[in-house]
Coordinates of C-alpha atoms and ligand atoms in Angstrom, one line a residue:
M381 CA 0.0 0.0 0.0
S382 CA 1.2 3.5 -0.8
N383 CA 1.5 5.9 2.1
K384 CA 3.1 8.6 0.2
S385 CA 2.6 11.2 2.9
G386 CA 0.1 13.9 2.2
N387 CA -1.5 13.5 5.5
E388 CA -1.2 16.0 8.2
S389 CA 0.4 14.2 11.1
N390 CA 3.2 16.7 11.4
S391 CA 1.4 19.9 10.7
S392 CA 0.3 22.5 13.2
S393 CA -3.3 22.9 14.3
L394 CA -3.7 25.8 11.9
G395 CA -2.6 23.7 8.9
R396 CA 0.7 24.1 7.1
P397 CA 2.0 27.4 5.9
G398 CA 2.4 27.9 2.1
G399 CA 0.2 28.0 -0.9
A400 CA -2.2 25.8 -2.7
I401 CA -2.8 24.9 -6.4
Y402 CA -6.2 24.0 -7.6
I403 CA -6.7 22.5 -11.1
H404 CA -10.2 22.3 -12.5
I405 CA -10.9 19.4 -14.9
P406 CA -14.1 20.5 -16.6
F407 CA -15.4 17.3 -18.1
C408 CA -18.0 14.7 -16.8
K409 CA -19.5 11.6 -18.3
Q410 CA -23.0 12.8 -17.6
A411 CA -24.7 15.7 -15.8
C412 CA -25.8 14.9 -12.3
H413 CA -29.3 16.4 -11.8
Y414 CA -28.3 18.6 -8.9
C415 CA -25.0 20.0 -10.1
D416 CA -24.2 23.6 -11.0
F417 CA -20.4 23.3 -11.3
H418 CA -18.7 24.1 -14.6
F419 CA -18.2 21.0 -16.8
S420 CA -18.9 19.7 -20.3
T421 CA -20.1 16.2 -21.2
S422 CA -18.2 16.3 -24.4
T423 CA -14.6 15.2 -23.9
K424 CA -13.5 16.1 -27.5
K425 CA -11.4 19.0 -26.3
K426 CA -9.9 17.2 -23.3
S427 CA -6.3 16.9 -24.5
Q428 CA -6.3 20.4 -26.0
L429 CA -7.6 21.7 -22.7
V430 CA -4.9 19.9 -20.7
D431 CA -2.2 21.6 -22.9
M432 CA -3.8 24.9 -22.0
L433 CA -3.9 24.1 -18.3
C434 CA -0.1 23.5 -18.5
K435 CA 0.3 26.8 -20.4
E436 CA -1.7 28.6 -17.7
L437 CA 0.5 27.1 -15.0
E438 CA 3.5 28.4 -16.8
L439 CA 2.0 31.9 -17.4
R440 CA 1.1 32.2 -13.7
K441 CA 4.1 30.6 -12.0
D442 CA 5.1 33.9 -10.3
E443 CA 1.6 34.6 -8.9
I444 CA 2.1 32.4 -5.8
G445 CA 4.9 31.8 -3.4
Q446 CA 7.2 28.9 -4.3
N447 CA 6.2 26.8 -1.4
I448 CA 3.3 24.7 -2.6
Q449 CA 1.8 22.6 0.2
T450 CA -1.3 21.2 -1.5
I451 CA -2.4 20.4 -5.0
Y452 CA -6.0 19.5 -5.7
F453 CA -7.5 18.2 -8.9
G454 CA -11.2 19.0 -8.8
G455 CA -14.0 19.3 -11.3
G456 CA -15.8 18.1 -13.2
T457 CA -14.2 14.7 -13.0
P458 CA -10.4 14.6 -12.8
S459 CA -10.5 10.8 -12.9
L460 CA -11.2 11.1 -16.6
L461 CA -7.6 12.2 -17.2
N462 CA -5.4 9.5 -18.7
S463 CA -1.9 8.8 -17.5
E464 CA -0.3 11.0 -20.2
E465 CA -2.5 13.9 -19.4
L466 CA -1.9 13.6 -15.7
N467 CA 1.8 13.2 -16.1
L468 CA 2.0 16.3 -18.3
I469 CA 0.3 18.4 -15.7
F470 CA 2.6 17.1 -13.0
K471 CA 5.7 17.6 -15.1
T472 CA 4.6 21.3 -15.6
I473 CA 3.9 21.8 -12.0
F474 CA 7.2 20.3 -10.8
T475 CA 9.1 22.3 -13.4
N476 CA 7.5 25.6 -12.5
F477 CA 6.8 25.4 -8.8
Q478 CA 8.6 24.3 -5.7
V479 CA 6.4 21.6 -4.2
A480 CA 6.9 20.6 -0.6
E481 CA 8.2 17.1 -0.2
N482 CA 5.2 16.0 2.0
A483 CA 2.6 18.0 0.0
E484 CA -0.9 16.7 0.0
I485 CA -1.9 15.9 -3.6
T486 CA -5.6 15.1 -4.0
L487 CA -7.5 13.9 -7.0
E488 CA -11.3 13.8 -7.1
A489 CA -12.5 10.5 -8.6
N490 CA -15.8 9.0 -9.5
P491 CA -16.3 5.3 -8.6
D492 CA -17.1 4.2 -12.2
D493 CA -13.6 5.4 -13.3
L494 CA -11.7 3.6 -10.6
S495 CA -10.8 0.3 -12.2
E496 CA -7.7 -1.4 -10.7
E497 CA -5.7 -0.2 -13.7
V498 CA -6.7 3.4 -13.1
I499 CA -6.0 3.1 -9.3
K500 CA -2.6 1.6 -10.0
M501 CA -1.8 4.4 -12.5
L502 CA -2.8 7.0 -9.8
D503 CA -0.8 5.2 -7.2
A504 CA 2.3 5.4 -9.5
S505 CA 1.7 9.2 -9.9
P506 CA 2.4 11.8 -7.3
V507 CA -1.3 11.7 -6.2
N508 CA -1.4 10.7 -2.5
R509 CA -5.0 11.3 -1.6
L510 CA -8.2 10.3 -3.3
S511 CA -11.5 12.1 -2.8
I512 CA -14.2 9.7 -4.1
G513 CA -17.6 10.9 -5.1
V514 CA -19.7 8.1 -3.7
Q515 CA -22.7 10.3 -2.6
S516 CA -24.9 7.3 -1.6
F517 CA -24.6 3.5 -1.5
F518 CA -28.3 3.2 -2.5
E519 CA -29.2 2.6 -6.1
K520 CA -32.4 4.7 -6.0
D521 CA -30.5 7.7 -4.7
L522 CA -27.8 7.4 -7.3
K523 CA -30.5 7.1 -10.1
L524 CA -32.5 10.1 -8.8
M525 CA -29.3 12.2 -8.8
N526 CA -28.2 10.8 -12.2
R527 CA -24.8 9.7 -11.0
A528 CA -22.8 7.7 -13.5
H529 CA -22.0 4.9 -11.0
N530 CA -24.2 2.3 -9.3
S531 CA -24.0 1.1 -5.7
E532 CA -21.9 -1.9 -6.5
E533 CA -19.3 0.3 -8.2
A534 CA -19.3 2.6 -5.2
L535 CA -18.4 -0.3 -2.9
Q536 CA -15.9 -2.0 -5.2
S537 CA -14.1 1.2 -5.9
L538 CA -13.5 1.8 -2.2
Q539 CA -12.4 -1.7 -1.6
L540 CA -9.9 -1.4 -4.4
A541 CA -8.8 2.1 -3.6
K542 CA -8.0 1.0 0.0
Q543 CA -5.5 -1.6 -1.3
Y544 CA -3.4 1.2 -2.8
F545 CA -4.2 4.4 -0.9
D546 CA -4.3 5.1 2.8
N547 CA -5.5 8.8 2.6
I548 CA -9.1 8.5 1.2
S549 CA -12.0 10.8 1.5
I550 CA -15.5 10.1 0.3
D551 CA -18.4 12.5 -0.4
L552 CA -21.8 11.6 1.0
I553 CA -25.0 13.5 0.4
Y554 CA -27.9 13.8 2.9
G555 CA -31.3 15.5 2.4
I556 CA -32.0 13.4 -0.8
P557 CA -35.7 13.3 -1.7
G558 CA -37.1 10.1 -0.4
Q559 CA -34.0 9.2 1.7
S560 CA -35.2 7.9 5.1
N561 CA -33.1 8.5 8.3
E562 CA -32.6 4.7 8.4
Q563 CA -31.1 4.7 4.9
W564 CA -28.9 7.7 5.8
I565 CA -27.6 5.8 8.9
E566 CA -26.9 2.8 6.7
N567 CA -24.9 4.9 4.3
L568 CA -22.8 6.2 7.2
E569 CA -22.4 2.7 8.6
T570 CA -21.2 1.4 5.3
A571 CA -18.5 4.1 5.2
L572 CA -17.5 3.3 8.8
K573 CA -17.3 -0.4 8.0
L574 CA -14.9 0.3 5.2
D575 CA -12.8 2.3 7.6
I576 CA -12.7 5.5 5.4
P577 CA -10.7 8.1 7.4
H578 CA -12.3 11.3 6.0
I579 CA -15.8 12.1 5.0
S580 CA -17.2 15.3 3.4
S581 CA -20.9 15.5 3.6
Y582 CA -23.2 18.0 2.0
A583 CA -26.9 18.6 2.1
L584 CA -28.5 18.2 -1.4
T585 CA -29.4 21.8 -2.3
V586 CA -31.6 22.7 -5.2
E587 CA -29.6 25.0 -7.4
P588 CA -31.1 27.3 -10.0
K589 CA -31.3 26.0 -13.6
T590 CA -30.5 22.4 -12.6
A591 CA -32.6 19.4 -13.6
L592 CA -33.5 18.8 -10.0
E593 CA -35.1 22.3 -9.8
K594 CA -37.2 21.5 -12.9
F595 CA -38.3 18.2 -11.5
I596 CA -39.5 19.8 -8.3
E597 CA -41.2 22.6 -10.2
K598 CA -43.1 20.0 -12.3
G599 CA -44.0 18.0 -9.2
K600 CA -42.0 15.0 -10.4
V601 CA -39.8 15.1 -7.2
K602 CA -41.1 16.1 -3.8
P603 CA -39.0 18.9 -2.2
V604 CA -37.2 17.9 1.0
E605 CA -38.6 19.4 4.3
D606 CA -36.3 21.3 6.6
E607 CA -36.8 18.7 9.2
Q608 CA -35.2 16.0 7.1
Y609 CA -32.0 18.2 6.6
R610 CA -31.9 19.0 10.3
E611 CA -32.4 15.4 11.5
Q612 CA -29.9 13.9 9.0
F613 CA -27.3 16.6 9.9
D614 CA -27.7 15.7 13.6
I615 CA -27.4 11.9 12.7
L616 CA -24.3 12.7 10.7
V617 CA -22.5 14.7 13.4
N618 CA -23.4 12.3 16.2
T619 CA -22.6 9.1 14.3
L620 CA -19.2 10.3 13.1
T621 CA -18.0 12.1 16.2
S622 CA -18.9 9.0 18.3
K623 CA -16.6 6.9 16.0
G624 CA -13.5 9.1 16.4
F625 CA -14.0 11.6 13.6
E626 CA -13.4 15.2 14.4
H627 CA -16.0 17.6 13.0
Y628 CA -13.4 20.1 11.9
E629 CA -15.5 22.1 9.5
F630 CA -19.2 22.3 8.8
S631 CA -19.1 19.7 6.0
N632 CA -16.0 17.9 6.9
Y633 CA -15.1 15.1 9.3
G634 CA -11.7 13.5 9.7
K635 CA -9.9 10.9 11.8
P636 CA -6.8 12.3 13.5
G637 CA -4.1 13.0 10.9
Y638 CA -6.5 13.0 8.0
H639 CA -7.9 16.5 7.9
S640 CA -7.8 18.0 4.4
Q641 CA -4.9 20.4 4.1
N642 CA -6.3 21.7 0.8
N643 CA -9.6 22.7 2.5
M644 CA -7.6 24.2 5.4
A645 CA -5.8 26.5 3.0
Y646 CA -9.1 28.0 1.8
W647 CA -10.6 28.4 5.3
L648 CA -7.5 29.9 6.8
G649 CA -7.2 32.5 4.0
K650 CA -4.0 31.2 2.5
P651 CA -3.1 32.0 -1.1
Y652 CA -4.3 29.6 -3.8
L653 CA -3.8 29.5 -7.5
G654 CA -6.8 28.2 -9.4
I655 CA -6.1 26.9 -12.9
G656 CA -8.6 26.0 -15.6
P657 CA -12.0 27.2 -16.7
S658 CA -14.1 28.6 -13.8
A659 CA -11.3 28.2 -11.2
H660 CA -10.9 30.9 -8.6
S661 CA -7.6 32.2 -7.1
Y662 CA -6.8 34.3 -4.1
D663 CA -3.6 36.1 -3.1
G664 CA -4.5 37.7 0.2
T665 CA -5.9 40.8 -1.5
F666 CA -7.2 40.0 -4.9
R667 CA -9.7 37.4 -5.9
K668 CA -9.6 36.2 -9.6
W669 CA -11.8 33.8 -11.5
N670 CA -11.4 32.3 -14.9
I671 CA -14.0 32.2 -17.6
S672 CA -16.5 29.3 -17.2
N673 CA -16.4 28.2 -20.9
N674 CA -14.0 25.6 -22.2
S675 CA -13.7 26.9 -25.8
L676 CA -13.2 30.5 -24.8
Y677 CA -10.7 29.4 -22.2
I678 CA -8.7 27.4 -24.7
N679 CA -8.7 30.2 -27.3
S680 CA -7.7 32.8 -24.7
I681 CA -4.8 30.9 -23.1
G682 CA -3.7 29.7 -26.6
A683 CA -3.3 33.4 -27.5
G684 CA -1.3 34.0 -24.3
K685 CA -4.1 36.0 -22.5
L686 CA -5.5 35.0 -19.1
P687 CA -9.3 34.8 -19.4
Q688 CA -10.0 36.1 -15.9
Q689 CA -11.7 38.8 -14.0
T690 CA -10.3 40.3 -10.8
E691 CA -11.8 41.8 -7.7
E692 CA -10.0 43.6 -4.9
L693 CA -11.5 42.6 -1.6
S694 CA -12.4 45.5 0.6
K695 CA -11.6 45.3 4.3
T696 CA -15.3 44.7 5.0
D697 CA -15.5 41.9 2.4
S698 CA -12.4 40.3 4.0
Y699 CA -13.8 40.6 7.5
N700 CA -17.2 39.0 6.4
E701 CA -15.3 36.2 4.6
F702 CA -13.1 35.7 7.7
V703 CA -16.1 35.4 10.0
M704 CA -18.0 33.1 7.7
T705 CA -15.1 30.7 7.1
R706 CA -13.8 30.6 10.6
L707 CA -17.1 30.1 12.2
R708 CA -17.6 27.0 10.1
T709 CA -14.3 25.5 11.4
K710 CA -13.1 24.1 14.7
F711 CA -10.8 27.1 15.0
G712 CA -13.6 29.6 15.6
V713 CA -13.2 33.4 15.5
S714 CA -10.6 35.1 17.6
T715 CA -11.4 38.7 18.4
E716 CA -7.6 39.3 18.7
D717 CA -7.3 38.2 15.0
I718 CA -10.2 40.6 14.1
Q719 CA -8.4 43.5 15.9
E720 CA -5.1 42.7 14.2
K721 CA -6.4 42.1 10.7
F722 CA -9.3 44.6 10.5
G723 CA -9.2 47.0 13.4
E724 CA -11.2 48.1 16.5
K725 CA -14.4 49.0 14.6
Y726 CA -14.8 45.4 13.4
K727 CA -14.0 43.9 16.7
V728 CA -16.6 46.1 18.5
H729 CA -19.2 45.1 15.9
F730 CA -18.4 41.4 16.3
L731 CA -18.6 41.5 20.1
K732 CA -21.9 43.4 20.0
E733 CA -23.6 41.3 17.4
S734 CA -22.5 38.0 18.9
E735 CA -24.1 38.7 22.3
K736 CA -27.5 37.4 21.3
F737 CA -26.1 34.1 20.1
L738 CA -24.1 33.7 23.3
E739 CA -27.3 34.2 25.3
D740 CA -29.3 31.8 23.1
G741 CA -26.5 29.1 23.5
L742 CA -25.8 29.1 19.8
M743 CA -22.3 30.4 20.3
E744 CA -19.8 30.0 23.1
R745 CA -16.7 32.0 24.2
T746 CA -13.4 30.7 25.6
K747 CA -11.3 33.8 26.4
N748 CA -11.1 35.6 23.1
I749 CA -12.2 32.7 20.8
F750 CA -15.8 32.4 19.7
H751 CA -17.2 29.1 18.5
I752 CA -20.6 27.8 17.3
T753 CA -22.0 25.4 19.8
S754 CA -23.5 22.0 18.9
K755 CA -26.9 23.6 19.2
G756 CA -25.9 26.3 16.7
K757 CA -23.9 24.2 14.2
F758 CA -26.7 23.6 11.7
L759 CA -27.4 27.4 11.7
S760 CA -23.8 28.5 11.3
D761 CA -24.1 30.2 7.9
G762 CA -27.1 32.2 9.1
I763 CA -25.3 33.2 12.3
A764 CA -22.3 34.3 10.4
A765 CA -24.5 36.4 8.1
D766 CA -25.9 38.2 11.1
L767 CA -22.3 39.0 12.2
F768 CA -21.4 40.5 8.9
F769 CA -20.4 44.2 8.7
I770 CA -22.5 46.2 6.3
D771 CA -20.8 49.4 5.0
Ligands
LIG1451 S1 -19.7 14.3 -11.5 FE1 -19.5 16.0 -10.1 S2 -19.0 17.8 -11.4 FE2 -19.8 16.2 -12.7 S3 -22.0 16.6 -13.0 FE3 -21.7 15.1 -11.3 S4 -21.6 16.4 -9.4 FE4 -21.2 17.7 -11.2

């Protein structure tokens, strides 16, 4: 079994210093009914696009410090890359950036792509962490969501992946129409039986212009009641924390040593370089995002021009983002940090606005650090919004 580092056993509680590279692979076999990410179901331009990803990496090599701690292939479906394409991207990264020896290198994969041959190919590459899009082990859920895999492939891919990778995360979705609490518990128990060390779990949300939204409008699918989300979230937190997982961010649960360094980089406001159509970047002051169109991206990068828009974050934007992301994590919000990064005005605002949540038992305070309590966890985004500063 490969244990090519990438897990965080030697890192500090606030994650590793240094930057992150995100690579967006904008292709999928078929469109999941709930998905609003950027992807194309035609893979005709895949190899051309990979060439352009490499070119973008070269064009932007000076935008981020030369101490890359995490690399993340997201999508779309990165497991659609073949070994030549993946190796070309790695060669470009290692030629143009200094990557830490124990960097976490994650690739998102869908179960239907993970044959033993593909897993062996990934194991032989610098990838040291797999994030597998299982979503559910029930056939009816997978069909409703139009996932490309079936429940047998979900199980088989994990059994196989475990033979080669130690650092594995899976995605599981709750709040699926028609999903009972018993079925949700069974999904979690299946993951626990397989001894998966990291689970990312999201509520199924109905995004605008998705097939799921249309089905609900037409009455073909019954919308999920708030109660189902709430109950299944509670089941999720209680089940995983009772089995040794730390609930270290609203949607993320890890065994000790298996918290995602890539996610930490985002939440802790570290610089990241986003490569590929629709990818976002952040350097501490500016946020940039690439065009969400494969052909326009290819043409623009081919002509040596970055197809991106830029926004400078104001102090208030940065404060609001800081409060939102930190409240979702185990780190919480430190008023000392607010004072240092944003100044007295923001600290006074935070202290005043958080009072009602402290009184209601939705937040708690230990010295100068504020956390959401178990009672408030499900409401954390709403609580954060109430703490925002409005200019
Ligand atoms: S595989 Fe992922 S990115 Fe592709 S359509 Fe499904 S959810 Fe969206």
